[in-house]
Amino acid sequence: MPPAMRRATQRDVAERAGVSTATVSYVLSGRSGPGKPPTAATHERVLRAADEVGYELNHIARSLRRQRSDVIALMYPAPASPWSDRLIEQLQAAADPRHLTVIALPVTPTSAEHSVLRPLRERMVDGAVLLPDCPVDVEELAGIAQRGQSLLVFHDEAVPDGFDVVHQDRLTACRAGIERLLVAGHRRIAHLAHERELENPERSVKFRSYRDALADHGIGLDPDLIVPVADSRQEAHTAVTSLLRSANPPTAVFSATDRAAIDAVWAARELGIDVPEQLAIVGVGNIPEGEIMSPRLTTVGLPELDFTVEVERFFTRLEAAEPLPGTVIRSPWHLLARDSG
């Protein structure tokens, strides 16, 4: 029987890289401290040497010893969107030089509320960014923050309590989008909704905006005009086609996503219906595709997909030697009036 191969050690890495074992430990631990850190060239040389000698870092043992996982999470309602993709890109760019891992944790419509925060409760990650519409108990977040987890929460009603909150004022912005349609004279406004919104409408900013704006104009909800297709481009196209072929079609559409709104434009075009003259359309999200299509999509969302301020605050909290007080970051949504409605 051949002898078992010896597991590579940090001493082996140090000899291959031509540095001290202390330098190897410093680089492989990913830690920062008061001393002068290794240069970028030394850092790269150590990592290359570790790969060459087959050194395997024992993440489990290190996590137990340091009480850290060196993993952070982005929790978002599935499916992913261009702005959740952009946020995770910026998180990853900030995490890479810190030798941290970023994981994306999608929250599906069937995710149980008690399970969403499990990675934080059980300290599987050192912190998380939670995007809007994740079904979480805001009061529980304070307890998680007190146990040392770093949190950045996108939530318009949450009050910071040991964690940071991003207020976007989505309700006002969505309401402005629907008011634009109502002021233009539209009374049959279809809503392309998220499926999860219709299961729990009181927790849905977009559905509440739609419902309340109609009510303020004396218009009741028509179940035939509300379809749960905002997360599927194919289903949105099919649903809007069916609505437009009905005996009493809508004259406007408010979509909970730009993706579905864009397919509403395509469905109308294929039926020879002019947008916006015969069908006005407003989306939510301000994805890049909406600005380059014809007609350009009127939408509600952030003017720019840039989360620099939010990402910097998250890592400031993550790296702080002492707990920081919670702060509010204001990043309001806007109505971006273009050509489709």
Coordinates of N, CA and C in Angstrom, one line a residue, residues 92-256:
Q92 N -19.2 42.1 -4.1 CA -18.1 41.2 -4.4 C -16.8 42.0 -4.6
A93 N -16.9 43.1 -5.3 CA -15.8 44.0 -5.6 C -15.1 44.5 -4.3
A94 N -16.0 44.8 -3.3 CA -15.5 45.2 -2.0 C -15.0 44.0 -1.1
A95 N -15.6 42.9 -1.3 CA -15.2 41.7 -0.5 C -13.9 41.1 -0.9
D96 N -13.6 41.1 -2.2 CA -12.4 40.4 -2.8 C -11.1 40.8 -2.1
P97 N -10.9 42.1 -2.0 CA -9.6 42.5 -1.3 C -9.6 42.2 0.1
R98 N -10.7 42.0 0.7 CA -10.8 41.6 2.1 C -10.8 40.1 2.4
H99 N -10.7 39.4 1.2 CA -10.7 37.9 1.3 C -12.0 37.3 1.9
L100 N -13.1 37.9 1.6 CA -14.4 37.5 2.1 C -15.1 36.9 0.9
T101 N -16.0 35.9 1.2 CA -16.9 35.3 0.2 C -18.3 35.9 0.3
V102 N -18.8 36.2 -0.9 CA -20.2 36.7 -1.0 C -21.1 35.6 -1.5
I103 N -22.2 35.3 -0.9 CA -23.1 34.3 -1.4 C -24.5 35.0 -1.6
A104 N -25.2 34.5 -2.6 CA -26.5 35.1 -2.9 C -27.5 34.0 -2.4
L105 N -28.5 34.5 -1.6 CA -29.5 33.6 -1.0 C -30.9 34.1 -1.5
P106 N -31.4 33.5 -2.6 CA -32.7 33.9 -3.1 C -33.8 33.5 -2.2
V107 N -34.8 34.3 -2.0 CA -36.0 34.0 -1.2 C -37.1 33.9 -2.2
T108 N -37.7 32.7 -2.2 CA -38.7 32.4 -3.2 C -40.1 32.6 -2.5
P109 N -41.2 32.7 -3.4 CA -42.5 32.9 -2.8 C -42.9 31.8 -1.8
T110 N -42.3 30.7 -1.9 CA -42.7 29.6 -1.0 C -41.7 29.5 0.3
S111 N -40.8 30.4 0.4 CA -39.9 30.4 1.5 C -40.6 30.7 2.8
A112 N -40.5 29.9 3.8 CA -41.1 30.1 5.1 C -40.4 31.3 5.8
E113 N -41.2 32.1 6.4 CA -40.6 33.3 7.0 C -39.6 32.9 8.1
H114 N -39.8 31.9 8.8 CA -38.9 31.5 9.9 C -37.6 31.0 9.4
S115 N -37.6 30.6 8.1 CA -36.3 30.0 7.6 C -35.4 31.0 6.9
V116 N -36.0 32.2 6.6 CA -35.2 33.2 5.8 C -34.0 33.6 6.6
L117 N -34.1 33.9 7.9 CA -33.0 34.4 8.7 C -32.2 33.3 9.3
R118 N -32.4 32.0 9.0 CA -31.7 30.9 9.6 C -30.1 31.1 9.4
P119 N -29.6 31.5 8.2 CA -28.2 31.7 8.1 C -27.6 32.7 9.1
L120 N -28.4 33.7 9.5 CA -27.9 34.7 10.4 C -28.1 34.1 11.9
R121 N -29.2 33.5 12.2 CA -29.4 33.0 13.5 C -28.3 32.0 13.9
E122 N -28.0 31.1 12.9 CA -27.0 30.1 13.2 C -25.6 30.5 12.8
R123 N -25.4 31.8 12.6 CA -24.0 32.3 12.3 C -23.3 31.6 11.2
M124 N -24.1 31.2 10.2 CA -23.4 30.7 9.0 C -22.7 31.8 8.2
V125 N -23.1 33.0 8.4 CA -22.5 34.2 7.7 C -22.2 35.2 8.8
D126 N -21.3 36.2 8.4 CA -20.9 37.2 9.4 C -21.9 38.4 9.2
G127 N -22.6 38.5 8.2 CA -23.5 39.6 8.0 C -24.3 39.4 6.7
A128 N -25.3 40.3 6.5 CA -26.1 40.2 5.3 C -26.7 41.5 4.9
V129 N -26.9 41.6 3.6 CA -27.7 42.7 3.1 C -29.0 42.1 2.7
L130 N -30.1 42.7 3.1 CA -31.5 42.2 2.9 C -32.2 43.2 2.0
L131 N -32.6 42.7 0.8 CA -33.3 43.6 -0.1 C -34.8 43.6 0.2
P132 N -35.5 44.6 -0.4 CA -36.9 44.8 -0.1 C -37.7 43.5 -0.4
D133 N -38.8 43.3 0.4 CA -39.8 42.2 0.1 C -39.3 40.9 0.6
C134 N -38.2 40.8 1.3 CA -37.8 39.5 2.0 C -38.8 39.4 3.2
P135 N -39.4 38.3 3.3 CA -40.4 38.1 4.4 C -39.7 37.9 5.8
V136 N -39.3 39.0 6.4 CA -38.6 38.8 7.7 C -39.3 39.6 8.8
D137 N -39.1 39.2 10.0 CA -39.6 39.9 11.2 C -38.6 41.0 11.5
V138 N -38.9 42.2 11.3 CA -38.0 43.3 11.5 C -37.5 43.4 13.0
E139 N -38.4 43.0 13.9 CA -38.0 43.0 15.3 C -36.9 42.0 15.7
E140 N -36.9 40.9 14.9 CA -35.9 39.9 15.2 C -34.5 40.4 14.7
L141 N -34.5 41.3 13.8 CA -33.2 41.8 13.3 C -32.4 42.4 14.4
A142 N -33.0 43.1 15.3 CA -32.3 43.8 16.4 C -31.6 42.8 17.2
G143 N -32.2 41.7 17.5 CA -31.6 40.6 18.3 C -30.4 40.0 17.6
I144 N -30.6 39.8 16.3 CA -29.5 39.2 15.5 C -28.3 40.2 15.5
A145 N -28.6 41.5 15.4 CA -27.5 42.5 15.4 C -26.8 42.5 16.7
Q146 N -27.5 42.4 17.8 CA -26.9 42.4 19.1 C -26.0 41.2 19.3
R147 N -26.2 40.2 18.6 CA -25.3 39.0 18.7 C -24.1 39.1 17.8
G148 N -23.9 40.3 17.2 CA -22.7 40.6 16.4 C -22.8 40.5 14.9
Q149 N -24.0 40.2 14.4 CA -24.1 40.1 13.0 C -24.3 41.5 12.4
S150 N -23.6 41.7 11.2 CA -23.7 43.0 10.6 C -24.8 43.0 9.5
L151 N -25.8 43.9 9.6 CA -26.9 43.9 8.8 C -27.1 45.3 8.1
L152 N -27.5 45.2 6.8 CA -27.9 46.4 6.1 C -29.3 46.0 5.5
V153 N -30.3 46.7 5.8 CA -31.7 46.2 5.5 C -32.4 47.3 4.7
F154 N -32.8 46.9 3.5 CA -33.6 47.8 2.6 C -35.1 47.6 3.1
H155 N -35.6 48.6 3.8 CA -36.9 48.5 4.3 C -37.4 49.9 4.7
D156 N -38.5 50.4 4.1 CA -38.9 51.8 4.3 C -39.5 52.0 5.6
E157 N -40.0 51.0 6.3 CA -40.7 51.2 7.6 C -39.7 50.9 8.8
A158 N -38.7 50.2 8.6 CA -37.8 49.7 9.7 C -37.1 50.9 10.3
V159 N -36.9 50.8 11.6 CA -36.1 51.7 12.4 C -34.8 51.1 12.7
P160 N -33.7 51.7 12.5 CA -32.4 51.1 12.8 C -32.2 50.9 14.3
D161 N -31.8 49.6 14.6 CA -31.6 49.2 16.0 C -30.4 48.3 16.0
G162 N -29.2 48.9 16.0 CA -28.0 48.0 15.9 C -27.7 47.6 14.5
F163 N -28.5 48.0 13.5 CA -28.2 47.7 12.1 C -28.6 48.9 11.3
D164 N -28.2 48.9 10.0 CA -28.5 50.0 9.2 C -29.6 49.8 8.2
V165 N -30.4 50.8 7.9 CA -31.6 50.7 7.1 C -31.5 51.6 5.9
V166 N -31.9 51.1 4.8 CA -32.0 52.0 3.6 C -33.5 52.3 3.3
H167 N -33.8 53.5 3.4 CA -35.2 54.0 3.1 C -35.2 54.5 1.6
Q168 N -36.1 53.9 0.9 CA -36.2 54.2 -0.5 C -37.5 54.9 -0.9
D169 N -38.5 55.0 0.0 CA -39.8 55.6 -0.2 C -40.4 55.1 -1.4
R170 N -40.5 53.8 -1.5 CA -41.1 53.1 -2.7 C -42.5 53.4 -2.9
L171 N -43.3 53.5 -1.7 CA -44.7 53.7 -1.8 C -45.0 55.0 -2.5
T172 N -44.4 56.0 -2.2 CA -44.6 57.3 -2.8 C -44.3 57.3 -4.3
A173 N -43.2 56.7 -4.6 CA -42.8 56.6 -6.0 C -43.7 55.8 -6.9
C174 N -44.1 54.6 -6.4 CA -45.1 53.8 -7.1 C -46.4 54.5 -7.2
R175 N -46.8 55.2 -6.2 CA -48.1 55.9 -6.2 C -48.0 57.0 -7.3
A176 N -46.9 57.6 -7.5 CA -46.7 58.7 -8.5 C -46.9 58.0 -9.9
G177 N -46.4 56.8 -10.1 CA -46.5 56.2 -11.4 C -48.0 55.9 -11.7
I178 N -48.7 55.4 -10.7 CA -50.2 55.1 -11.0 C -51.0 56.4 -11.1
E179 N -50.6 57.4 -10.3 CA -51.3 58.7 -10.5 C -51.1 59.3 -11.9
R180 N -49.9 59.1 -12.4 CA -49.7 59.6 -13.8 C -50.7 59.0 -14.8
L181 N -51.0 57.7 -14.6 CA -52.0 57.1 -15.5 C -53.4 57.6 -15.2
L182 N -53.7 57.8 -13.9 CA -55.1 58.2 -13.6 C -55.3 59.7 -14.0
V183 N -54.3 60.5 -13.8 CA -54.5 61.9 -14.3 C -54.6 62.0 -15.8
A184 N -54.0 61.1 -16.5 CA -54.2 61.0 -18.0 C -55.5 60.5 -18.4
G185 N -56.4 60.1 -17.4 CA -57.8 59.7 -17.8 C -58.0 58.3 -17.8
H186 N -57.0 57.5 -17.5 CA -57.2 56.0 -17.5 C -58.0 55.5 -16.3
R187 N -59.0 54.7 -16.6 CA -59.8 54.1 -15.5 C -59.7 52.6 -15.5
R188 N -59.4 52.0 -16.6 CA -59.2 50.5 -16.6 C -57.6 50.3 -16.7
I189 N -57.1 50.1 -15.5 CA -55.6 50.0 -15.4 C -55.3 48.5 -14.9
A190 N -54.7 47.8 -15.7 CA -54.3 46.4 -15.3 C -53.0 46.5 -14.5
H191 N -52.9 45.5 -13.6 CA -51.8 45.4 -12.7 C -51.1 44.0 -12.9
L192 N -49.9 44.0 -13.4 CA -49.1 42.8 -13.5 C -48.3 42.7 -12.2
A193 N -48.8 41.8 -11.3 CA -48.3 41.7 -9.9 C -47.3 40.5 -9.7
H194 N -46.6 40.6 -8.6 CA -45.8 39.5 -8.2 C -46.8 38.5 -7.5
E195 N -46.6 37.2 -7.7 CA -47.5 36.2 -7.1 C -47.5 36.4 -5.6
R196 N -46.3 36.6 -5.0 CA -46.3 36.7 -3.5 C -47.1 37.9 -3.0
E197 N -47.3 39.0 -3.9 CA -48.0 40.1 -3.5 C -49.5 39.8 -3.2
L198 N -50.0 39.0 -4.1 CA -51.4 38.6 -4.0 C -51.7 37.7 -2.8
E199 N -50.7 37.0 -2.4 CA -50.8 36.1 -1.2 C -50.9 36.9 0.1
N200 N -50.2 38.0 0.1 CA -50.1 38.8 1.3 C -50.1 40.3 0.9
P201 N -51.2 40.8 0.4 CA -51.2 42.2 -0.2 C -50.9 43.3 0.7
E202 N -51.1 43.1 2.0 CA -50.8 44.2 2.9 C -49.3 44.5 3.1
R203 N -48.5 43.5 2.7 CA -47.1 43.6 2.8 C -46.5 44.1 1.5
S204 N -47.3 44.3 0.5 CA -46.8 44.6 -0.8 C -46.9 46.1 -1.1
V205 N -45.8 46.8 -1.2 CA -45.8 48.2 -1.6 C -46.4 48.5 -2.9
K206 N -46.1 47.7 -3.9 CA -46.6 47.9 -5.2 C -48.1 47.7 -5.3
F207 N -48.6 46.6 -4.8 CA -50.0 46.3 -4.8 C -50.8 47.4 -4.0
R208 N -50.3 47.7 -2.8 CA -51.0 48.7 -2.0 C -51.1 50.1 -2.7
S209 N -50.0 50.4 -3.4 CA -50.0 51.7 -4.2 C -51.1 51.7 -5.3
Y210 N -51.2 50.6 -5.9 CA -52.2 50.4 -7.0 C -53.6 50.5 -6.4
R211 N -53.8 49.7 -5.4 CA -55.2 49.6 -4.8 C -55.6 50.9 -4.2
D212 N -54.7 51.6 -3.5 CA -55.1 52.8 -2.8 C -55.2 54.0 -3.8
A213 N -54.4 54.0 -4.8 CA -54.6 55.1 -5.8 C -55.9 55.0 -6.5
L214 N -56.3 53.8 -6.9 CA -57.6 53.6 -7.5 C -58.7 54.0 -6.6
A215 N -58.6 53.5 -5.3 CA -59.7 53.9 -4.4 C -59.8 55.4 -4.2
D216 N -58.7 56.1 -4.2 CA -58.8 57.5 -4.0 C -59.5 58.2 -5.2
H217 N -59.5 57.5 -6.3 CA -60.2 58.1 -7.5 C -61.6 57.4 -7.7
G218 N -62.0 56.7 -6.7 CA -63.4 56.2 -6.7 C -63.4 54.9 -7.6
I219 N -62.3 54.2 -7.8 CA -62.3 53.1 -8.7 C -62.1 51.8 -7.9
G220 N -62.9 50.9 -8.0 CA -62.8 49.6 -7.3 C -61.9 48.7 -8.0
L221 N -61.4 47.7 -7.3 CA -60.5 46.7 -7.9 C -61.3 45.7 -8.8
D222 N -60.8 45.5 -9.9 CA -61.4 44.5 -10.9 C -60.5 43.3 -10.9
P223 N -60.9 42.2 -10.3 CA -60.0 41.0 -10.3 C -59.5 40.6 -11.7
D224 N -60.3 40.8 -12.7 CA -59.9 40.4 -14.0 C -58.7 41.2 -14.6
L225 N -58.4 42.4 -13.9 CA -57.3 43.2 -14.4 C -56.0 43.0 -13.6
I226 N -56.1 42.0 -12.6 CA -54.9 41.8 -11.7 C -54.4 40.4 -12.0
V227 N -53.2 40.3 -12.5 CA -52.6 39.0 -12.9 C -51.2 38.8 -12.3
P228 N -51.0 37.7 -11.7 CA -49.6 37.4 -11.1 C -48.6 37.0 -12.0
V229 N -48.1 37.9 -12.9 CA -47.2 37.5 -14.0 C -45.9 38.3 -14.0
A230 N -45.7 39.2 -13.0 CA -44.6 40.1 -13.1 C -43.2 39.5 -13.1
D231 N -43.1 38.2 -12.7 CA -41.8 37.6 -12.6 C -41.5 36.7 -13.8
S232 N -42.4 36.6 -14.8 CA -42.2 35.7 -15.9 C -42.5 36.5 -17.2
R233 N -41.5 36.7 -18.0 CA -41.7 37.5 -19.2 C -42.7 36.7 -20.2
Q234 N -42.6 35.4 -20.3 CA -43.5 34.7 -21.1 C -45.0 34.8 -20.6
E235 N -45.1 34.6 -19.3 CA -46.5 34.7 -18.8 C -47.1 36.1 -18.9
A236 N -46.2 37.1 -18.7 CA -46.7 38.5 -18.9 C -47.1 38.7 -20.3
H237 N -46.4 38.3 -21.3 CA -46.8 38.5 -22.7 C -48.1 37.8 -23.0
T238 N -48.2 36.6 -22.5 CA -49.5 35.8 -22.7 C -50.7 36.5 -22.0
A239 N -50.5 37.0 -20.8 CA -51.6 37.6 -20.0 C -52.0 38.9 -20.6
V240 N -51.1 39.7 -21.0 CA -51.4 41.0 -21.6 C -52.1 40.8 -23.0
T241 N -51.6 39.9 -23.7 CA -52.3 39.6 -25.0 C -53.8 39.2 -24.8
S242 N -54.0 38.3 -23.7 CA -55.4 37.9 -23.4 C -56.2 39.1 -23.0
L243 N -55.6 40.0 -22.1 CA -56.4 41.2 -21.6 C -56.7 42.1 -22.8
L244 N -55.8 42.3 -23.7 CA -56.1 43.2 -24.8 C -57.1 42.7 -25.8
R245 N -57.2 41.4 -25.8 CA -58.2 40.7 -26.7 C -59.6 40.6 -26.1
S246 N -59.7 40.9 -24.8 CA -61.0 40.8 -24.1 C -62.0 41.8 -24.6
A247 N -63.2 41.6 -24.2 CA -64.3 42.4 -24.6 C -64.2 43.8 -24.0
N248 N -63.6 43.9 -22.8 CA -63.4 45.3 -22.2 C -61.9 45.4 -21.7
P249 N -61.0 45.7 -22.7 CA -59.6 45.6 -22.4 C -59.2 46.8 -21.6
P250 N -58.0 46.7 -20.9 CA -57.5 47.9 -20.2 C -56.9 48.9 -21.2
T251 N -56.9 50.1 -20.7 CA -56.2 51.2 -21.5 C -54.9 51.6 -20.9
A252 N -54.5 50.9 -19.8 CA -53.2 51.2 -19.2 C -52.8 50.0 -18.4
V253 N -51.5 49.9 -18.2 CA -50.9 48.8 -17.4 C -49.9 49.4 -16.4
F254 N -50.0 48.9 -15.2 CA -49.0 49.2 -14.2 C -48.3 47.9 -13.8
S255 N -47.1 47.7 -14.1 CA -46.4 46.4 -13.9 C -45.4 46.5 -12.7
A256 N -45.4 45.5 -11.9 CA -44.5 45.5 -10.7 C -43.1 45.3 -11.1

